[in-house]
PDB file of C-alpha atoms and ligand atoms in Angstrom:
ATOM      1  CA  MET A   1     103.727 123.935-119.810  1.00 75.00           C
ATOM      2  CA  VAL A   2     102.205 124.478-116.383  1.00 83.00           C
ATOM      3  CA  SER A   3     102.585 127.897-114.845  1.00 96.00           C
ATOM      4  CA  ARG A   4     104.263 128.228-111.493  1.00 98.00           C
ATOM      5  CA  VAL A   5     103.316 130.433-108.620  1.00 98.00           C
ATOM      6  CA  LYS A   6     106.206 131.818-106.611  1.00 98.00           C
ATOM      7  CA  PHE A   7     105.872 130.991-102.961  1.00 98.00           C
ATOM      8  CA  GLY A   8     107.802 134.088-101.993  1.00 98.00           C
ATOM      9  CA  VAL A   9     110.614 132.472-100.035  1.00 98.00           C
ATOM     10  CA  VAL A  10     113.658 132.534-102.297  1.00 96.00           C
ATOM     11  CA  GLY A  11     115.384 129.289-101.301  1.00 97.00           C
ATOM     12  CA  LEU A  12     112.110 127.386-101.119  1.00 98.00           C
ATOM     13  CA  ASP A  13     111.091 128.479-104.613  1.00 98.00           C
ATOM     14  CA  ALA A  14     114.396 127.122-105.895  1.00 97.00           C
ATOM     15  CA  MET A  15     113.703 123.783-104.154  1.00 98.00           C
ATOM     16  CA  LEU A  16     110.256 123.767-105.820  1.00 98.00           C
ATOM     17  CA  SER A  17     111.842 124.199-109.275  1.00 97.00           C
ATOM     18  CA  GLY A  18     110.523 127.753-109.421  1.00 98.00           C
ATOM     19  CA  GLY A  19     107.385 127.594-107.307  1.00 98.00           C
ATOM     20  CA  VAL A  20     104.241 125.586-106.697  1.00 98.00           C
ATOM     21  CA  LEU A  21     102.112 124.739-109.704  1.00 98.00           C
ATOM     22  CA  GLU A  22      99.323 127.165-110.429  1.00 98.00           C
ATOM     23  CA  LYS A  23      95.960 126.066-108.975  1.00 98.00           C
ATOM     24  CA  SER A  24      97.568 123.305-106.973  1.00 98.00           C
ATOM     25  CA  VAL A  25      97.268 122.571-103.272  1.00 98.00           C
ATOM     26  CA  CYS A  26     100.313 122.947-101.031  1.00 98.00           C
ATOM     27  CA  ALA A  27     100.551 121.786 -97.425  1.00 98.00           C
ATOM     28  CA  ILE A  28     103.035 123.296 -94.987  1.00 98.00           C
ATOM     29  CA  VAL A  29     103.409 120.793 -92.179  1.00 98.00           C
ATOM     30  CA  GLY A  30     105.231 121.498 -88.940  1.00 98.00           C
ATOM     31  CA  THR A  31     104.915 121.442 -85.191  1.00 97.00           C
ATOM     32  CA  TYR A  32     104.296 124.555 -83.055  1.00 97.00           C
ATOM     33  CA  GLY A  33     106.597 127.483 -83.745  1.00 97.00           C
ATOM     34  CA  THR A  34     108.288 126.013 -86.815  1.00 98.00           C
ATOM     35  CA  GLY A  35     107.121 128.908 -88.983  1.00 98.00           C
ATOM     36  CA  LYS A  36     103.926 127.692 -90.673  1.00 98.00           C
ATOM     37  CA  THR A  37     102.203 131.044 -90.228  1.00 98.00           C
ATOM     38  CA  MET A  38     105.332 132.924 -91.331  1.00 98.00           C
ATOM     39  CA  PHE A  39     105.521 130.876 -94.548  1.00 98.00           C
ATOM     40  CA  ALA A  40     101.791 131.334 -95.123  1.00 98.00           C
ATOM     41  CA  LEU A  41     102.088 135.109 -94.685  1.00 98.00           C
ATOM     42  CA  GLN A  42     105.059 135.182 -97.043  1.00 98.00           C
ATOM     43  CA  PHE A  43     102.971 133.354 -99.659  1.00 98.00           C
ATOM     44  CA  ALA A  44     100.225 135.932 -99.181  1.00 98.00           C
ATOM     45  CA  TYR A  45     102.670 138.818 -99.403  1.00 97.00           C
ATOM     46  CA  GLU A  46     104.206 137.505-102.605  1.00 97.00           C
ATOM     47  CA  GLY A  47     100.783 137.488-104.222  1.00 98.00           C
ATOM     48  CA  LEU A  48      99.855 140.918-102.915  1.00 97.00           C
ATOM     49  CA  SER A  49     103.150 142.340-104.174  1.00 95.00           C
ATOM     50  CA  ARG A  50     102.226 141.065-107.615  1.00 96.00           C
ATOM     51  CA  GLY A  51      98.859 142.779-107.517  1.00 96.00           C
ATOM     52  CA  GLU A  52      96.940 139.571-106.819  1.00 97.00           C
ATOM     53  CA  LYS A  53      94.007 139.145-104.458  1.00 98.00           C
ATOM     54  CA  VAL A  54      94.554 136.965-101.428  1.00 98.00           C
ATOM     55  CA  ILE A  55      92.223 135.327 -98.915  1.00 98.00           C
ATOM     56  CA  TYR A  56      93.831 134.361 -95.599  1.00 97.00           C
ATOM     57  CA  ILE A  57      91.695 132.372 -93.195  1.00 97.00           C
ATOM     58  CA  SER A  58      93.157 132.122 -89.730  1.00 97.00           C
ATOM     59  CA  LEU A  59      91.725 129.508 -87.416  1.00 96.00           C
ATOM     60  CA  ASP A  60      94.087 130.147 -84.528  1.00 95.00           C
ATOM     61  CA  GLU A  61      95.605 133.618 -84.416  1.00 95.00           C
ATOM     62  CA  ARG A  62      93.289 136.554 -83.994  1.00 95.00           C
ATOM     63  CA  GLU A  63      93.053 139.057 -86.796  1.00 94.00           C
ATOM     64  CA  GLU A  64      94.566 141.938 -84.812  1.00 95.00           C
ATOM     65  CA  LEU A  65      97.564 139.806 -83.821  1.00 96.00           C
ATOM     66  CA  LEU A  66      98.138 138.747 -87.408  1.00 95.00           C
ATOM     67  CA  ARG A  67      97.861 142.362 -88.501  1.00 93.00           C
ATOM     68  CA  ALA A  68     100.405 143.282 -85.811  1.00 94.00           C
ATOM     69  CA  THR A  69     102.785 140.610 -87.153  1.00 95.00           C
ATOM     70  CA  ILE A  70     102.326 141.987 -90.651  1.00 95.00           C
ATOM     71  CA  ALA A  71     102.927 145.555 -89.431  1.00 93.00           C
ATOM     72  CA  GLN A  72     106.105 144.358 -87.685  1.00 94.00           C
ATOM     73  CA  LYS A  73     107.315 143.008 -91.016  1.00 95.00           C
ATOM     74  CA  GLY A  74     107.008 146.502 -92.414  1.00 94.00           C
ATOM     75  CA  TRP A  75     104.643 145.448 -95.179  1.00 91.00           C
ATOM     76  CA  ASP A  76     102.642 148.243 -96.677  1.00 84.00           C
ATOM     77  CA  THR A  77      99.162 146.981 -95.879  1.00 79.00           C
ATOM     78  CA  GLU A  78      97.655 150.257 -97.060  1.00 80.00           C
ATOM     79  CA  GLY A  79      99.101 149.538-100.465  1.00 85.00           C
ATOM     80  CA  PHE A  80      97.279 146.185-100.491  1.00 90.00           C
ATOM     81  CA  GLY A  81      94.031 148.125-100.547  1.00 83.00           C
ATOM     82  CA  ASP A  82      91.083 145.794-100.518  1.00 90.00           C
ATOM     83  CA  ARG A  83      92.980 142.969-102.181  1.00 96.00           C
ATOM     84  CA  PHE A  84      93.782 141.287 -98.854  1.00 96.00           C
ATOM     85  CA  TYR A  85      90.918 139.438 -97.184  1.00 96.00           C
ATOM     86  CA  LEU A  86      92.088 138.469 -93.724  1.00 95.00           C
ATOM     87  CA  LEU A  87      89.422 136.486 -91.924  1.00 94.00           C
ATOM     88  CA  ARG A  88      89.472 134.915 -88.499  1.00 95.00           C
ATOM     89  CA  LEU A  89      87.230 131.926 -87.972  1.00 94.00           C
ATOM     90  CA  ASP A  90      86.479 130.653 -84.527  1.00 90.00           C
ATOM     91  CA  PRO A  91      87.075 126.903 -84.716  1.00 83.00           C
ATOM     92  CA  THR A  92      84.992 126.323 -81.601  1.00 86.00           C
ATOM     93  CA  ASP A  93      81.906 127.469 -83.478  1.00 86.00           C
ATOM     94  CA  PHE A  94      81.484 124.217 -85.360  1.00 82.00           C
ATOM     95  CA  ASN A  95      78.565 125.158 -87.603  1.00 86.00           C
ATOM     96  CA  LEU A  96      79.910 128.573 -88.520  1.00 88.00           C
ATOM     97  CA  ALA A  97      83.417 127.304 -89.272  1.00 88.00           C
ATOM     98  CA  ILE A  98      82.129 124.432 -91.377  1.00 89.00           C
ATOM     99  CA  SER A  99      79.654 126.472 -93.380  1.00 89.00           C
ATOM    100  CA  SER A 100      82.171 129.305 -93.847  1.00 90.00           C
ATOM    101  CA  ILE A 101      84.844 127.027 -95.229  1.00 92.00           C
ATOM    102  CA  LYS A 102      82.704 124.515 -97.074  1.00 89.00           C
ATOM    103  CA  SER A 103      80.035 126.725 -98.594  1.00 89.00           C
ATOM    104  CA  GLU A 104      81.058 130.336 -98.364  1.00 93.00           C
ATOM    105  CA  LEU A 105      84.741 130.085 -99.270  1.00 96.00           C
ATOM    106  CA  PRO A 106      84.218 128.954-102.891  1.00 96.00           C
ATOM    107  CA  ALA A 107      81.703 131.797-103.362  1.00 96.00           C
ATOM    108  CA  LEU A 108      84.116 134.296-101.789  1.00 96.00           C
ATOM    109  CA  ILE A 109      86.949 133.155-104.070  1.00 97.00           C
ATOM    110  CA  ARG A 110      84.731 133.726-107.082  1.00 97.00           C
ATOM    111  CA  SER A 111      83.343 137.070-105.979  1.00 97.00           C
ATOM    112  CA  THR A 112      86.750 138.451-105.023  1.00 97.00           C
ATOM    113  CA  GLY A 113      88.781 136.845-107.796  1.00 98.00           C
ATOM    114  CA  ALA A 114      91.390 135.745-105.257  1.00 98.00           C
ATOM    115  CA  SER A 115      94.237 133.790-106.818  1.00 98.00           C
ATOM    116  CA  ARG A 116      95.856 132.752-103.515  1.00 98.00           C
ATOM    117  CA  VAL A 117      93.958 131.217-100.623  1.00 98.00           C
ATOM    118  CA  ILE A 118      95.459 130.213 -97.294  1.00 98.00           C
ATOM    119  CA  ILE A 119      93.918 128.266 -94.424  1.00 98.00           C
ATOM    120  CA  ASP A 120      96.066 128.407 -91.293  1.00 98.00           C
ATOM    121  CA  PRO A 121      95.944 125.818 -89.820  1.00 97.00           C
ATOM    122  CA  ILE A 122      93.714 123.354 -91.666  1.00 97.00           C
ATOM    123  CA  SER A 123      94.253 120.883 -88.800  1.00 96.00           C
ATOM    124  CA  LEU A 124      91.893 122.886 -86.573  1.00 95.00           C
ATOM    125  CA  PHE A 125      89.233 122.579 -89.257  1.00 95.00           C
ATOM    126  CA  GLU A 126      89.893 118.849 -89.634  1.00 96.00           C
ATOM    127  CA  GLY A 127      89.563 118.466 -85.879  1.00 95.00           C
ATOM    128  CA  LEU A 128      85.953 119.649 -86.048  1.00 94.00           C
ATOM    129  CA  PHE A 129      85.050 116.290 -87.508  1.00 95.00           C
ATOM    130  CA  VAL A 130      85.243 113.887 -84.630  1.00 95.00           C
ATOM    131  CA  ASP A 131      84.612 110.756 -86.619  1.00 97.00           C
ATOM    132  CA  GLU A 132      87.688 109.726 -88.598  1.00 97.00           C
ATOM    133  CA  ALA A 133      85.796 108.388 -91.599  1.00 98.00           C
ATOM    134  CA  VAL A 134      83.650 111.535 -91.793  1.00 97.00           C
ATOM    135  CA  ARG A 135      86.743 113.743 -91.485  1.00 97.00           C
ATOM    136  CA  ARG A 136      88.453 111.909 -94.308  1.00 98.00           C
ATOM    137  CA  GLN A 137      85.426 112.101 -96.554  1.00 97.00           C
ATOM    138  CA  GLU A 138      84.775 115.771 -95.773  1.00 96.00           C
ATOM    139  CA  MET A 139      88.406 116.761 -96.360  1.00 97.00           C
ATOM    140  CA  PHE A 140      88.654 114.917 -99.673  1.00 97.00           C
ATOM    141  CA  ARG A 141      85.392 116.525-100.761  1.00 96.00           C
ATOM    142  CA  PHE A 142      86.564 119.985 -99.652  1.00 96.00           C
ATOM    143  CA  VAL A 143      89.816 119.745-101.606  1.00 97.00           C
ATOM    144  CA  GLU A 144      87.914 118.489-104.658  1.00 96.00           C
ATOM    145  CA  VAL A 145      85.624 121.518-104.492  1.00 96.00           C
ATOM    146  CA  MET A 146      88.640 123.817-104.121  1.00 97.00           C
ATOM    147  CA  ARG A 147      90.291 122.306-107.179  1.00 97.00           C
ATOM    148  CA  ASP A 148      87.474 123.737-109.290  1.00 97.00           C
ATOM    149  CA  GLU A 149      88.382 127.248-108.170  1.00 97.00           C
ATOM    150  CA  ALA A 150      90.918 129.383-110.008  1.00 97.00           C
ATOM    151  CA  CYS A 151      93.273 129.725-107.072  1.00 98.00           C
ATOM    152  CA  THR A 152      96.382 128.217-105.556  1.00 98.00           C
ATOM    153  CA  LEU A 153      95.709 126.887-102.084  1.00 98.00           C
ATOM    154  CA  VAL A 154      98.106 126.748 -99.141  1.00 98.00           C
ATOM    155  CA  LEU A 155      97.060 124.741 -96.106  1.00 98.00           C
ATOM    156  CA  THR A 156      99.181 124.692 -92.984  1.00 98.00           C
ATOM    157  CA  SER A 157      98.979 121.726 -90.661  1.00 98.00           C
ATOM    158  CA  GLU A 158     100.156 120.936 -87.203  1.00 98.00           C
ATOM    159  CA  THR A 159     101.955 117.642 -86.825  1.00 97.00           C
ATOM    160  CA  ASP A 160     100.852 114.446 -85.176  1.00 96.00           C
ATOM    161  CA  ALA A 161     102.105 114.220 -81.589  1.00 93.00           C
ATOM    162  CA  ALA A 162     103.336 110.693 -82.247  1.00 94.00           C
ATOM    163  CA  ASN A 163     104.863 111.488 -85.644  1.00 94.00           C
ATOM    164  CA  PRO A 164     106.533 114.897 -86.008  1.00 92.00           C
ATOM    165  CA  ASP A 165     107.013 114.262 -89.735  1.00 95.00           C
ATOM    166  CA  GLY A 166     103.318 113.773 -90.418  1.00 97.00           C
ATOM    167  CA  SER A 167     100.278 116.023 -90.306  1.00 98.00           C
ATOM    168  CA  ARG A 168      97.938 115.909 -87.329  1.00 98.00           C
ATOM    169  CA  TYR A 169      95.357 113.651 -88.969  1.00 97.00           C
ATOM    170  CA  GLY A 170      97.578 112.121 -91.640  1.00 97.00           C
ATOM    171  CA  LEU A 171      95.376 113.513 -94.427  1.00 98.00           C
ATOM    172  CA  ALA A 172      96.989 116.757 -95.577  1.00 97.00           C
ATOM    173  CA  GLU A 173      99.967 115.029 -97.156  1.00 97.00           C
ATOM    174  CA  TYR A 174      97.672 112.861 -99.265  1.00 97.00           C
ATOM    175  CA  LEU A 175      95.332 115.669-100.217  1.00 98.00           C
ATOM    176  CA  ALA A 176      98.031 118.152-101.174  1.00 98.00           C
ATOM    177  CA  ASP A 177      99.999 118.170-104.417  1.00 98.00           C
ATOM    178  CA  THR A 178     103.027 119.644-102.684  1.00 98.00           C
ATOM    179  CA  VAL A 179     104.120 119.005 -99.120  1.00 98.00           C
ATOM    180  CA  VAL A 180     106.738 121.110 -97.352  1.00 98.00           C
ATOM    181  CA  LEU A 181     107.828 119.826 -93.965  1.00 98.00           C
ATOM    182  CA  LEU A 182     109.242 122.214 -91.360  1.00 98.00           C
ATOM    183  CA  ARG A 183     111.235 120.678 -88.516  1.00 97.00           C
ATOM    184  CA  TYR A 184     113.374 121.424 -85.523  1.00 96.00           C
ATOM    185  CA  ILE A 185     116.837 119.926 -85.666  1.00 94.00           C
ATOM    186  CA  ARG A 186     118.273 119.139 -82.244  1.00 91.00           C
ATOM    187  CA  SER A 187     121.548 117.375 -82.912  1.00 82.00           C
ATOM    188  CA  PRO A 188     123.923 116.221 -80.210  1.00 86.00           C
ATOM    189  CA  GLY A 189     126.767 118.708 -80.019  1.00 84.00           C
ATOM    190  CA  LEU A 190     124.703 121.599 -81.311  1.00 80.00           C
ATOM    191  CA  THR A 191     124.168 124.298 -78.743  1.00 90.00           C
ATOM    192  CA  GLU A 192     121.117 125.739 -80.404  1.00 92.00           C
ATOM    193  CA  VAL A 193     118.022 124.413 -82.070  1.00 94.00           C
ATOM    194  CA  HIS A 194     117.942 124.818 -85.822  1.00 94.00           C
ATOM    195  CA  LEU A 195     115.023 124.926 -88.198  1.00 97.00           C
ATOM    196  CA  ALA A 196     115.103 122.941 -91.395  1.00 97.00           C
ATOM    197  CA  LEU A 197     112.743 122.323 -94.267  1.00 98.00           C
ATOM    198  CA  GLU A 198     112.317 119.749 -96.970  1.00 98.00           C
ATOM    199  CA  VAL A 199     110.013 119.310 -99.938  1.00 98.00           C
ATOM    200  CA  VAL A 200     108.521 115.911 -99.208  1.00 98.00           C
ATOM    201  CA  LYS A 201     106.490 115.575-102.360  1.00 98.00           C
ATOM    202  CA  MET A 202     105.473 117.528-105.416  1.00 98.00           C
ATOM    203  CA  ARG A 203     103.064 116.084-107.930  1.00 98.00           C
ATOM    204  CA  ARG A 204     103.843 116.727-111.603  1.00 97.00           C
ATOM    205  CA  SER A 205     107.187 118.381-110.923  1.00 98.00           C
ATOM    206  CA  ALA A 206     110.806 117.764-110.146  1.00 98.00           C
ATOM    207  CA  HIS A 207     111.891 119.113-106.763  1.00 98.00           C
ATOM    208  CA  SER A 208     114.786 119.118-104.356  1.00 97.00           C
ATOM    209  CA  ARG A 209     114.994 116.384-101.730  1.00 97.00           C
ATOM    210  CA  GLU A 210     117.600 118.166 -99.686  1.00 97.00           C
ATOM    211  CA  ILE A 211     117.058 119.187 -96.088  1.00 96.00           C
ATOM    212  CA  LYS A 212     117.904 122.857 -95.853  1.00 97.00           C
ATOM    213  CA  PRO A 213     118.302 125.018 -92.766  1.00 97.00           C
ATOM    214  CA  PHE A 214     116.261 128.190 -92.572  1.00 98.00           C
ATOM    215  CA  GLU A 215     115.837 131.127 -90.233  1.00 98.00           C
ATOM    216  CA  ILE A 216     112.858 133.299 -89.529  1.00 98.00           C
ATOM    217  CA  HIS A 217     113.639 137.005 -89.394  1.00 96.00           C
ATOM    218  CA  GLU A 218     111.334 139.872 -88.695  1.00 93.00           C
ATOM    219  CA  ASP A 219     111.028 140.810 -92.350  1.00 92.00           C
ATOM    220  CA  GLU A 220     111.718 137.560 -94.214  1.00 95.00           C
ATOM    221  CA  ILE A 221     112.540 133.870 -94.118  1.00 98.00           C
ATOM    222  CA  THR A 222     116.044 132.912 -95.224  1.00 97.00           C
ATOM    223  CA  VAL A 223     116.647 129.414 -96.558  1.00 97.00           C
ATOM    224  CA  TYR A 224     120.340 128.586 -96.559  1.00 96.00           C
ATOM    225  CA  SER A 225     120.501 126.844 -99.895  1.00 86.00           C
ATOM    226  CA  GLU A 226     124.255 126.375 -99.818  1.00 82.00           C
ATOM    227  CA  ALA A 227     124.379 125.079 -96.260  1.00 78.00           C
ATOM    228  CA  SER A 228     124.025 121.455 -95.313  1.00 76.00           C
ATOM    229  CA  LEU A 229     122.951 120.126 -91.951  1.00 69.00           C
ATOM    230  CA  PHE A 230     124.441 116.687 -92.380  1.00 63.00           C
TER     231      PHE A 230
HETATM  232  N1  ATP B 301     110.106 139.039 -85.574  1.00 74.55           N
HETATM  233  C1  ATP B 301     110.689 137.861 -85.502  1.00 74.55           C
HETATM  234  N2  ATP B 301     112.014 137.744 -85.559  1.00 74.55           N
HETATM  235  C2  ATP B 301     112.599 136.543 -85.488  1.00 74.55           C
HETATM  236  N3  ATP B 301     111.947 135.379 -85.351  1.00 74.55           N
HETATM  237  C3  ATP B 301     110.623 135.440 -85.292  1.00 74.55           C
HETATM  238  C4  ATP B 301     109.917 136.666 -85.374  1.00 74.55           C
HETATM  239  N4  ATP B 301     108.614 136.408 -85.296  1.00 74.55           N
HETATM  240  C5  ATP B 301     108.506 135.084 -85.168  1.00 74.55           C
HETATM  241  N5  ATP B 301     109.700 134.493 -85.142  1.00 74.55           N
HETATM  242  C6  ATP B 301     109.978 133.061 -85.009  1.00 74.55           C
HETATM  243  O1  ATP B 301     108.917 132.354 -85.628  1.00 74.55           O
HETATM  244  C7  ATP B 301     108.308 131.477 -84.698  1.00 74.55           C
HETATM  245  C8  ATP B 301     106.815 131.472 -84.891  1.00 74.55           C
HETATM  246  O2  ATP B 301     106.540 131.151 -86.208  1.00 74.55           O
HETATM  247  P1  ATP B 301     105.050 130.822 -86.628  1.00 74.55           P
HETATM  248  O3  ATP B 301     104.093 131.605 -85.829  1.00 74.55           O
HETATM  249  O4  ATP B 301     105.006 130.949 -88.092  1.00 74.55           O
HETATM  250  O5  ATP B 301     104.971 129.290 -86.223  1.00 74.55           O
HETATM  251  P2  ATP B 301     103.775 128.290 -86.430  1.00 74.55           P
HETATM  252  O6  ATP B 301     104.377 127.064 -87.011  1.00 74.55           O
HETATM  253  O7  ATP B 301     102.681 128.966 -87.171  1.00 74.55           O
HETATM  254  O8  ATP B 301     103.358 128.000 -84.928  1.00 74.55           O
HETATM  255  P3  ATP B 301     101.927 127.619 -84.306  1.00 74.55           P
HETATM  256  O9  ATP B 301     101.682 126.177 -84.670  1.00 74.55           O
HETATM  257  O10 ATP B 301     102.126 127.811 -82.867  1.00 74.55           O
HETATM  258  O11 ATP B 301     100.924 128.541 -84.928  1.00 74.55           O
HETATM  259  C9  ATP B 301     108.622 132.011 -83.337  1.00 74.55           C
HETATM  260  O12 ATP B 301     108.628 130.968 -82.377  1.00 74.55           O
HETATM  261  C10 ATP B 301     109.989 132.627 -83.554  1.00 74.55           C
HETATM  262  O13 ATP B 301     110.984 131.627 -83.409  1.00 74.55           O
HETATM  263 MG1   MG B 302     100.700 129.431 -86.750  1.00 74.55          MG
END
């Protein structure tokens, strides 16, 4: 039986039949502000709370801002000790970002023994490759290399401007074993915008296909498992 890794968001773990599969690749896809970073941090926190080592690579938010978000959540970062590797990569520095992620990340995973790795968002890394065919090839190769590592990988991805249900370059959902889509729901008659999530795919596992509303709070994400939007 395959082991599962709890994502750390209660309702989502239930939708994933208990969590993502160990050593699999999970993509969190959503447009700006839908909570990708919050989910990614929750995944990191779940691991840290279990005594695991976690590598979090941020390509957009600066390290001090992410640390401020974490402090706001009231998480005991001191207690994480040196098990939390929070790294900011400047996506405008093409060579550095590519060599850090392609060559140095696998070595870092091995030297640290990290069991959870997050890249937030992977779409900024994908965007470094201007040529579509090169991007595709590089991303497939990268995920293949990562599959040899003893870690569970979470990639967040912005959506495609023309298709809010798909990732920016249309690759993440093919590369990942599990895809979670975060969306805004703006229904006629509703006076506020809601957030909803769905598990679009999950290789080698049963999963929920329901669309469930969720809310982001300062200290946690609440998925309303009993509620229905439609
Ligand atoms: N302390 C908080 N309390 C309540 N809601 C919050 C809090 N912090 C963030 N949020 C909500 O979460 C949203 C941001 O979530 P997050 O940064 O994870 O989105 P994202 O998908 O990563 O966005 P981007 O693509 O811009 O990076 C905010 O727009 C806000 O609605
Ligand atoms: Mg973000």
